[in-house]
Coordinates of C-alpha atoms in Angstrom, one line a residue:
M1 CA 38.6 104.7 -19.7
S2 CA 40.5 107.8 -18.1
T3 CA 42.6 110.7 -18.7
V4 CA 46.4 110.2 -18.3
Q5 CA 49.9 110.7 -19.3
Y6 CA 51.6 108.2 -21.5
R7 CA 54.2 106.1 -19.5
T8 CA 56.1 103.7 -21.2
A9 CA 57.1 102.6 -24.7
L10 CA 53.9 100.9 -25.3
D11 CA 51.7 103.7 -25.0
R12 CA 49.4 104.5 -28.4
P13 CA 48.8 107.9 -28.7
A14 CA 47.5 107.7 -31.9
F15 CA 45.3 106.1 -34.5
F16 CA 46.3 104.5 -38.2
V17 CA 44.2 106.5 -40.1
G18 CA 44.8 107.2 -44.2
G19 CA 48.7 105.3 -43.9
T20 CA 50.0 107.8 -40.8
W21 CA 49.4 108.4 -37.3
L22 CA 46.6 110.7 -36.7
A23 CA 46.1 112.3 -33.4
P24 CA 43.2 111.7 -31.3
S25 CA 40.1 114.3 -31.1
T26 CA 39.8 113.8 -27.6
D27 CA 41.6 113.1 -24.2
E28 CA 40.6 109.7 -23.5
H29 CA 42.7 107.1 -22.7
H30 CA 42.7 103.2 -21.8
V31 CA 45.2 102.0 -19.1
A32 CA 46.2 98.7 -20.1
L33 CA 46.6 96.5 -17.0
E34 CA 48.9 93.2 -17.0
A35 CA 46.6 90.5 -16.1
A36 CA 48.9 88.3 -14.4
T37 CA 49.9 91.2 -11.8
E38 CA 47.4 93.8 -12.4
V39 CA 50.3 96.5 -13.3
P40 CA 50.0 99.6 -16.2
I41 CA 51.9 98.0 -18.6
G42 CA 50.8 100.9 -20.8
T43 CA 47.9 103.4 -22.3
A44 CA 46.3 103.6 -25.5
A45 CA 44.0 107.0 -26.9
M46 CA 40.7 106.0 -27.3
A47 CA 38.4 106.9 -30.4
G48 CA 35.4 109.8 -30.3
P49 CA 33.3 110.3 -33.7
A50 CA 35.2 112.8 -35.1
D51 CA 37.9 109.8 -35.0
I52 CA 35.4 107.6 -36.9
D53 CA 34.6 109.9 -39.4
A54 CA 38.4 110.4 -40.4
A55 CA 39.1 106.0 -40.6
V56 CA 36.2 105.8 -42.8
A57 CA 36.4 108.8 -45.1
A58 CA 40.3 107.3 -45.4
A59 CA 38.4 103.7 -46.3
R60 CA 36.1 105.5 -48.6
A61 CA 38.5 107.2 -50.0
A62 CA 41.2 104.8 -50.9
L63 CA 38.1 102.1 -52.3
D64 CA 36.4 104.7 -54.9
S65 CA 39.9 106.9 -55.4
G66 CA 42.6 104.6 -55.3
P67 CA 44.3 102.1 -57.0
W68 CA 43.5 98.8 -54.8
G69 CA 40.0 97.6 -55.6
R70 CA 41.2 97.9 -59.6
S71 CA 44.5 96.3 -59.0
A72 CA 44.4 92.7 -60.7
A73 CA 44.3 89.8 -57.5
A74 CA 47.7 89.0 -58.2
E75 CA 49.1 92.3 -57.3
R76 CA 46.9 92.9 -53.9
A77 CA 48.3 89.7 -53.1
E78 CA 51.9 90.5 -53.6
V79 CA 51.5 93.2 -50.8
M80 CA 49.9 90.3 -48.5
R81 CA 52.2 88.3 -48.8
R82 CA 54.8 91.1 -47.9
F83 CA 52.5 92.2 -44.8
A84 CA 52.7 88.6 -43.5
D85 CA 56.6 89.2 -44.1
A86 CA 56.5 92.5 -42.3
W87 CA 54.6 90.5 -39.5
E88 CA 56.7 87.8 -38.7
K89 CA 59.7 90.3 -37.7
R90 CA 57.1 91.4 -35.2
A91 CA 55.6 88.4 -34.0
D92 CA 57.8 87.9 -30.6
L93 CA 56.9 90.8 -29.6
A94 CA 53.3 90.6 -30.1
T95 CA 53.4 87.0 -28.6
T96 CA 54.5 88.5 -25.1
L97 CA 52.4 91.2 -25.3
V98 CA 49.0 89.8 -25.8
S99 CA 50.0 87.4 -23.1
R100 CA 50.3 90.2 -21.0
E101 CA 47.3 91.6 -21.5
N102 CA 45.2 88.8 -21.8
G103 CA 47.0 86.3 -19.8
M104 CA 47.0 83.8 -23.1
P105 CA 49.7 80.6 -22.0
I106 CA 53.0 81.9 -24.0
A107 CA 53.2 78.6 -26.2
L108 CA 49.1 79.4 -27.0
S109 CA 49.7 83.2 -27.9
R110 CA 53.0 82.3 -30.5
Q111 CA 50.6 80.0 -32.1
T112 CA 47.9 81.8 -32.7
N113 CA 48.8 85.6 -32.2
G114 CA 52.8 85.5 -33.2
L115 CA 51.9 82.9 -36.4
G116 CA 48.2 83.6 -37.1
P117 CA 48.4 86.7 -38.5
A118 CA 50.6 85.7 -41.1
G119 CA 48.9 82.6 -41.9
H120 CA 45.8 84.5 -42.4
L121 CA 47.1 86.9 -44.7
R122 CA 48.8 84.2 -47.2
R123 CA 46.1 81.7 -47.2
N124 CA 44.1 84.5 -48.4
A125 CA 46.7 85.8 -50.9
D126 CA 46.4 82.2 -52.6
L127 CA 43.0 81.8 -51.9
I128 CA 42.6 85.2 -54.4
E129 CA 45.1 84.9 -57.1
K130 CA 43.0 81.8 -57.6
F131 CA 39.6 83.1 -57.2
P132 CA 37.2 82.7 -60.5
L133 CA 36.0 86.2 -60.4
E134 CA 34.3 86.7 -63.5
A135 CA 32.7 84.4 -65.8
P136 CA 30.9 84.4 -68.7
R137 CA 27.4 82.9 -69.3
L138 CA 24.8 81.7 -72.0
S139 CA 21.8 84.1 -71.5
M140 CA 18.7 84.2 -73.5
R141 CA 19.3 86.8 -75.4
G142 CA 23.0 86.4 -75.5
A143 CA 25.7 86.3 -72.7
T144 CA 25.8 87.0 -69.2
I145 CA 29.6 88.2 -67.3
V146 CA 29.4 87.0 -63.7
R147 CA 31.6 88.9 -61.7
R148 CA 32.7 89.1 -58.2
E149 CA 33.5 92.7 -57.0
P150 CA 34.5 94.0 -53.4
V151 CA 31.6 95.0 -51.2
G152 CA 33.1 97.5 -50.0
V153 CA 34.9 99.7 -47.0
V154 CA 34.0 96.7 -44.0
A155 CA 34.3 97.6 -40.3
A156 CA 36.0 94.7 -38.5
I157 CA 35.0 94.5 -34.9
T158 CA 37.8 91.8 -33.1
P159 CA 37.4 90.5 -29.4
W160 CA 40.3 90.2 -26.5
N161 CA 40.5 86.9 -26.3
F162 CA 42.3 86.0 -29.3
P163 CA 43.6 88.9 -30.6
L164 CA 45.6 89.3 -33.7
G165 CA 44.5 86.3 -34.5
L166 CA 40.8 87.0 -34.9
A167 CA 42.0 90.7 -36.0
L168 CA 43.6 89.3 -39.5
S169 CA 40.7 86.5 -39.9
K170 CA 38.2 89.6 -41.4
P171 CA 41.0 92.5 -42.6
A172 CA 42.9 89.4 -44.3
P173 CA 39.4 88.2 -46.7
A174 CA 38.7 91.5 -47.3
L175 CA 41.9 92.9 -48.2
A176 CA 42.1 90.0 -51.1
A177 CA 38.7 90.8 -52.3
G178 CA 39.9 94.4 -52.6
C179 CA 37.8 95.8 -49.8
T180 CA 39.4 98.8 -47.5
V181 CA 38.9 98.6 -43.7
V182 CA 38.6 100.2 -40.8
L183 CA 39.4 97.5 -37.7
K184 CA 38.0 98.3 -33.9
P185 CA 39.8 96.1 -31.8
S186 CA 38.7 95.8 -27.7
P187 CA 40.2 97.8 -25.7
E188 CA 41.0 94.7 -23.3
T189 CA 43.9 94.3 -25.8
A190 CA 44.5 97.5 -26.2
L191 CA 48.2 97.7 -27.3
D192 CA 48.7 94.8 -29.9
S193 CA 46.5 96.0 -32.9
Y194 CA 49.0 99.3 -33.8
L195 CA 52.0 96.4 -34.3
L196 CA 49.8 95.5 -37.2
A197 CA 50.2 99.5 -38.3
D198 CA 53.3 99.4 -38.6
A199 CA 53.9 95.9 -40.3
A200 CA 51.0 96.9 -43.0
I201 CA 53.6 100.8 -43.4
E202 CA 56.8 98.6 -44.2
A203 CA 55.1 96.3 -46.9
G204 CA 53.7 99.5 -48.5
L205 CA 50.0 98.8 -48.1
P206 CA 48.3 101.9 -50.3
A207 CA 47.6 104.3 -48.0
G208 CA 43.6 104.2 -46.0
V209 CA 43.1 100.3 -47.0
L210 CA 43.7 99.0 -43.5
N211 CA 42.4 102.1 -40.4
I212 CA 42.7 100.8 -37.0
V213 CA 41.0 102.8 -34.5
L214 CA 40.7 101.7 -30.5
A215 CA 37.0 102.5 -29.1
D216 CA 34.2 101.6 -26.4
R217 CA 31.3 100.9 -27.2
P218 CA 29.4 104.3 -28.0
A219 CA 32.1 105.0 -31.0
S220 CA 31.8 101.0 -32.2
A221 CA 27.9 101.5 -32.4
Y222 CA 28.6 104.7 -34.7
L223 CA 31.1 102.7 -36.7
V224 CA 28.1 99.8 -37.1
S225 CA 25.6 102.8 -38.3
H226 CA 27.8 104.9 -40.7
P227 CA 26.5 105.6 -43.9
G228 CA 30.2 104.6 -44.9
V229 CA 30.3 101.6 -44.1
D230 CA 29.1 98.3 -46.2
K231 CA 29.5 95.3 -44.1
V232 CA 30.0 94.9 -40.8
A233 CA 32.2 92.0 -39.7
F234 CA 32.2 90.9 -35.7
T235 CA 33.5 88.4 -33.4
G236 CA 32.0 88.9 -29.7
S237 CA 29.0 88.4 -27.6
T238 CA 26.0 86.6 -28.8
A239 CA 24.3 89.8 -27.1
A240 CA 26.5 92.3 -28.9
G241 CA 25.5 90.7 -32.1
R242 CA 21.8 90.7 -32.0
A243 CA 22.4 94.7 -31.5
I244 CA 24.8 95.2 -34.5
A245 CA 22.3 92.5 -36.5
A246 CA 19.5 94.5 -36.1
E247 CA 21.1 97.9 -36.3
C248 CA 22.6 96.4 -40.7
G249 CA 18.7 95.2 -40.8
R250 CA 17.2 98.4 -40.3
L251 CA 19.9 99.8 -42.6
V252 CA 19.8 96.8 -45.3
R253 CA 23.8 96.3 -44.7
R254 CA 25.3 93.1 -44.6
C255 CA 26.9 91.5 -42.2
T256 CA 29.1 88.4 -40.9
L257 CA 28.5 87.5 -36.5
E258 CA 31.0 84.9 -34.9
L259 CA 29.1 85.1 -31.7
G260 CA 28.9 83.1 -28.3
G261 CA 29.1 78.7 -27.5
K262 CA 27.9 76.2 -24.8
S263 CA 29.2 73.2 -27.2
A264 CA 28.7 69.8 -26.1
S265 CA 31.5 67.2 -26.1
I266 CA 29.8 64.2 -26.4
V267 CA 31.7 61.3 -24.4
L268 CA 30.2 57.6 -26.0
D269 CA 30.1 54.7 -25.0
D270 CA 33.1 53.1 -26.5
A271 CA 34.8 56.2 -25.9
D272 CA 38.9 55.9 -25.8
L273 CA 39.7 58.4 -22.2
D274 CA 42.7 58.5 -23.1
T275 CA 42.2 60.1 -26.2
F276 CA 39.6 62.3 -24.7
V277 CA 42.4 63.7 -21.8
A278 CA 44.6 64.2 -23.9
G279 CA 42.2 66.6 -26.6
L280 CA 40.2 68.7 -23.5
D281 CA 42.8 71.2 -23.7
A282 CA 42.3 72.1 -27.1
A283 CA 38.7 71.1 -26.9
S284 CA 37.4 72.3 -23.8
F285 CA 40.4 74.4 -21.1
M286 CA 41.7 76.7 -24.4
N287 CA 43.1 79.9 -23.4
N288 CA 41.9 79.4 -19.9
G289 CA 38.6 78.9 -21.0
Q290 CA 37.8 81.6 -22.7
T291 CA 37.4 80.8 -25.9
C292 CA 34.3 80.3 -27.9
T293 CA 34.6 76.9 -29.6
L294 CA 34.8 75.8 -26.1
Q295 CA 33.2 72.3 -25.9
S296 CA 32.0 73.3 -21.7
R297 CA 29.4 70.8 -21.5
I298 CA 30.5 67.2 -21.4
L299 CA 28.0 64.6 -22.2
A300 CA 29.2 61.2 -20.5
P301 CA 27.2 58.2 -20.5
R302 CA 25.8 56.6 -17.2
S303 CA 27.1 53.3 -18.0
R304 CA 30.9 55.3 -17.7
F305 CA 29.7 58.7 -15.9
G306 CA 32.5 58.0 -13.2
E307 CA 35.5 57.4 -15.2
V308 CA 34.0 60.7 -17.0
V309 CA 34.0 62.9 -14.3
E310 CA 37.3 60.9 -12.4
A311 CA 39.2 61.9 -16.1
V312 CA 37.9 65.0 -16.6
A313 CA 38.4 66.5 -12.8
G314 CA 42.0 65.2 -12.5
F315 CA 43.1 66.8 -16.2
A316 CA 41.7 70.1 -14.2
A317 CA 43.4 69.4 -10.8
G318 CA 46.6 68.7 -12.9
M319 CA 46.7 71.9 -15.4
V320 CA 49.7 74.1 -13.6
V321 CA 48.3 77.9 -12.9
G322 CA 50.5 80.6 -13.0
D323 CA 52.0 83.3 -15.0
P324 CA 51.2 82.9 -18.9
L325 CA 54.8 84.1 -19.6
D326 CA 55.9 80.7 -18.0
P327 CA 55.7 78.1 -21.2
A328 CA 55.3 75.5 -17.9
T329 CA 51.8 77.2 -17.2
T330 CA 48.9 75.7 -18.4
C331 CA 45.8 78.1 -17.4
G332 CA 46.8 81.6 -16.9
P333 CA 44.6 84.6 -15.7
M334 CA 41.3 85.9 -16.6
A335 CA 41.6 89.1 -19.2
S336 CA 40.6 91.7 -16.6
K337 CA 39.2 92.2 -13.2
A338 CA 35.5 92.7 -14.2
H339 CA 36.1 89.4 -16.1
Q340 CA 37.5 87.4 -13.5
E341 CA 34.2 88.5 -11.3
R342 CA 32.0 87.2 -13.8
V343 CA 33.4 83.7 -14.1
L344 CA 33.3 83.4 -10.1
G345 CA 29.8 84.6 -10.0
H346 CA 28.8 81.5 -12.5
I347 CA 30.6 79.0 -10.0
R348 CA 28.6 80.6 -7.2
T349 CA 25.6 80.3 -9.0
A350 CA 26.5 76.3 -9.4
I351 CA 27.6 75.3 -6.1
A352 CA 24.4 77.0 -5.0
S353 CA 22.6 74.4 -7.4
P354 CA 22.0 70.8 -7.1
A355 CA 25.3 69.7 -9.3
R356 CA 28.3 68.4 -7.1
L357 CA 31.3 70.7 -7.3
I358 CA 34.2 68.2 -8.3
T359 CA 37.4 70.7 -8.6
G360 CA 38.1 73.8 -8.1
G361 CA 35.3 76.5 -7.2
G362 CA 37.8 80.1 -7.0
R363 CA 40.8 81.9 -7.0
P364 CA 43.8 79.9 -6.5
A365 CA 46.0 79.8 -3.5
G366 CA 49.0 81.7 -3.9
H367 CA 47.6 84.5 -6.9
E368 CA 46.7 87.0 -4.4
R369 CA 47.8 89.2 -7.6
G370 CA 46.1 88.8 -10.8
W371 CA 42.5 87.8 -12.5
F372 CA 43.1 83.7 -11.8
V373 CA 40.4 81.5 -11.5
E374 CA 40.6 77.8 -10.6
P375 CA 40.0 75.5 -13.5
T376 CA 36.7 74.1 -12.0
V377 CA 34.3 70.8 -12.9
F378 CA 30.8 70.3 -11.8
A379 CA 29.2 66.8 -12.3
D380 CA 25.2 66.1 -11.9
V381 CA 24.6 69.1 -14.1
D382 CA 21.1 69.4 -15.5
N383 CA 21.3 70.8 -19.0
A384 CA 18.1 73.1 -18.4
D385 CA 20.4 74.6 -15.5
R386 CA 22.5 77.8 -15.9
L387 CA 25.7 76.4 -15.5
A388 CA 24.4 74.4 -19.0
R389 CA 22.7 77.3 -20.8
E390 CA 25.4 80.5 -20.2
E391 CA 28.3 80.6 -21.5
V392 CA 30.6 81.3 -18.9
F393 CA 34.1 81.7 -20.5
G394 CA 36.5 80.7 -18.0
P395 CA 37.8 77.0 -17.1
V396 CA 34.7 75.9 -16.0
L397 CA 33.0 72.7 -17.4
A398 CA 29.4 71.2 -16.6
I399 CA 29.7 67.0 -16.8
I400 CA 26.1 65.8 -17.7
P401 CA 25.0 63.0 -18.0
Y402 CA 22.8 60.8 -20.9
D403 CA 20.8 57.7 -21.5
D404 CA 21.6 56.7 -24.9
E405 CA 23.4 57.4 -28.2
A406 CA 19.7 59.6 -29.4
D407 CA 19.9 61.5 -25.3
A408 CA 23.1 62.5 -26.4
V409 CA 22.3 64.0 -29.4
R410 CA 19.3 65.7 -28.1
I411 CA 20.8 67.0 -25.2
A412 CA 23.8 68.7 -27.5
N413 CA 20.9 70.4 -29.8
H414 CA 19.3 71.1 -26.8
S415 CA 21.2 74.5 -26.6
E416 CA 20.0 78.1 -27.8
Y417 CA 23.9 78.3 -29.7
G418 CA 25.4 75.7 -32.1
L419 CA 29.3 76.8 -32.8
A420 CA 31.6 74.0 -32.4
G421 CA 31.2 69.9 -31.0
S422 CA 33.1 67.1 -30.5
V423 CA 32.6 63.4 -30.5
W424 CA 34.2 60.4 -28.7
T425 CA 34.5 57.4 -29.7
A426 CA 36.2 54.4 -30.8
D427 CA 34.4 53.9 -34.0
E428 CA 35.2 57.1 -36.5
A429 CA 32.2 55.7 -38.3
R430 CA 29.9 56.0 -35.8
G431 CA 31.3 59.2 -34.4
V432 CA 31.1 61.3 -38.2
D433 CA 27.4 60.0 -37.8
V434 CA 27.0 61.2 -34.9
A435 CA 28.2 64.9 -35.9
R436 CA 25.7 64.8 -38.9
R437 CA 23.2 65.0 -36.2
V438 CA 24.1 67.2 -33.9
R439 CA 23.0 70.5 -35.0
T440 CA 26.2 73.0 -35.2
G441 CA 28.5 74.7 -38.0
T442 CA 32.1 72.8 -36.6
I443 CA 32.7 69.1 -35.0
G444 CA 35.4 67.1 -34.8
V445 CA 35.5 63.6 -34.0
N446 CA 38.4 63.1 -31.4
Y447 CA 39.8 66.1 -31.6
Y448 CA 38.9 69.5 -32.1
A449 CA 41.0 72.2 -34.0
I450 CA 39.7 74.8 -36.2
D451 CA 40.5 74.3 -40.3
F452 CA 41.7 77.6 -41.6
D453 CA 41.3 76.3 -45.2
S454 CA 37.5 75.1 -44.6
P455 CA 34.6 77.6 -43.1
F456 CA 33.8 78.4 -39.7
G457 CA 30.6 80.0 -38.0
G458 CA 27.7 79.5 -36.2
L459 CA 24.0 78.4 -36.0
K460 CA 21.3 79.9 -34.1
A461 CA 22.7 82.8 -31.4
S462 CA 25.9 81.4 -32.3
G463 CA 26.0 83.8 -35.7
I464 CA 25.1 84.5 -39.3
G465 CA 27.8 83.9 -42.0
R466 CA 31.2 81.6 -42.8
E467 CA 35.0 82.6 -42.0
Y468 CA 38.1 81.4 -43.8
G469 CA 37.9 79.2 -47.0
P470 CA 36.9 80.1 -49.7
E471 CA 33.6 80.6 -48.2
G472 CA 35.3 82.9 -45.8
L473 CA 36.3 85.1 -48.8
S474 CA 33.2 84.9 -51.0
S475 CA 31.5 87.1 -48.3
Y476 CA 33.7 90.6 -49.3
L477 CA 32.4 89.7 -53.0
D478 CA 29.0 90.7 -54.0
H479 CA 28.6 89.3 -57.4
K480 CA 27.4 92.0 -60.5
S481 CA 25.4 90.2 -63.5
I482 CA 26.3 92.5 -66.8
Y483 CA 23.8 91.6 -70.0
T484 CA 26.2 90.9 -73.4
S485 CA 26.3 89.2 -76.7
A486 CA 27.3 85.9 -77.0
A487 CA 30.7 87.2 -78.8
Q488 CA 31.4 87.7 -74.9
L489 CA 31.8 83.9 -74.5
P490 CA 35.2 82.4 -75.0
S491 CA 35.9 80.9 -77.5

């Protein structure tokens, strides 16, 4: 952060609070640098406690006094669809802006940041229209109406790696449920989330239903603890998630936490390696390795270990490292200088270990500017090594040998995380059986891709609660029992 003058048309000098633009209470600003060039592309105001207070107050007033939570589900769904339409007009700008901010390859950015927000809005609009919000049932003394109501004001705290897709993954179900939202995006992608505000204004979203403030850690912690907040929905590191969970526990406040991962890709002895290699980008290298679901531990049978190492190394060495705005690029830069150094630090530690460096291992030649890291593969990694235990969040894979199927499952489960995974086999029924034995929230057989109509989330240190699908929508609703006479039952 620094105190600077605004420079470009991308600058964001105010916060979106109460349906309008609110001047900040501090002079602090974040300077956004382009990941591939390190050139400043804009600045954004940073919130202090007074700005957080204003955003929560606006959300609280919209919840307690406004029409949103008391409106019919069909009315909310209609506004959300208009929101999606308005967003799609901004999708191209959003796609390019995110790639400049965090280095995401442009084709992936188009899918996740350009199309993703509208998809979240429309899916949840469809869901809420079909969702049973009130149902009577017989009781010992008459009837009970079981009612689902909005949980209240939601603090949605989202990360920089898929900034717009994840920014709407929480407000979309919250808005559908009738909640109001304070969205706190990451400073690393400081400029893009305000496009959501522009779309919300065009769609006619009532004032205060969605509020957007950018903040650093102290102000974010203030938001988590704010007495006007009813639920915290967070995606980010496990370390930050533990702090949020502790505070929500102290306050007896609901929270949904989608945290880190160190997932395993189990290559069974009958796997077709062409199929495995075709799925490597999505399963293990997506977004330059900056994805929580990536299977960065490749478990290979000793009988085919050399084949698997050769296949993974060939794929990694063939990735095109470069400008994320170039459609030919398959691996862009890290999102920041500090993150690049963290990833390179993990690589240096692994090089000093008994593991074998197969390909990559540092900064790619010809990229003196930008926060690039070579796609890197280590073989003969022990599952107890740091490289196999800690989330690197970069294009770095560890290939680990196993003896038999039971050993592969044991190694996969021997992790503090449990977010994702995959099994590769010529026998899908066998793959499903192995998948059932892996302790993880999501797992694919012969591919890995998140299904937004099904629950997503982690076990162990990978999180609490579920997002997406009916289960994700349910987490923004509370149950109320209204005790009545049997006459309340439908005839």
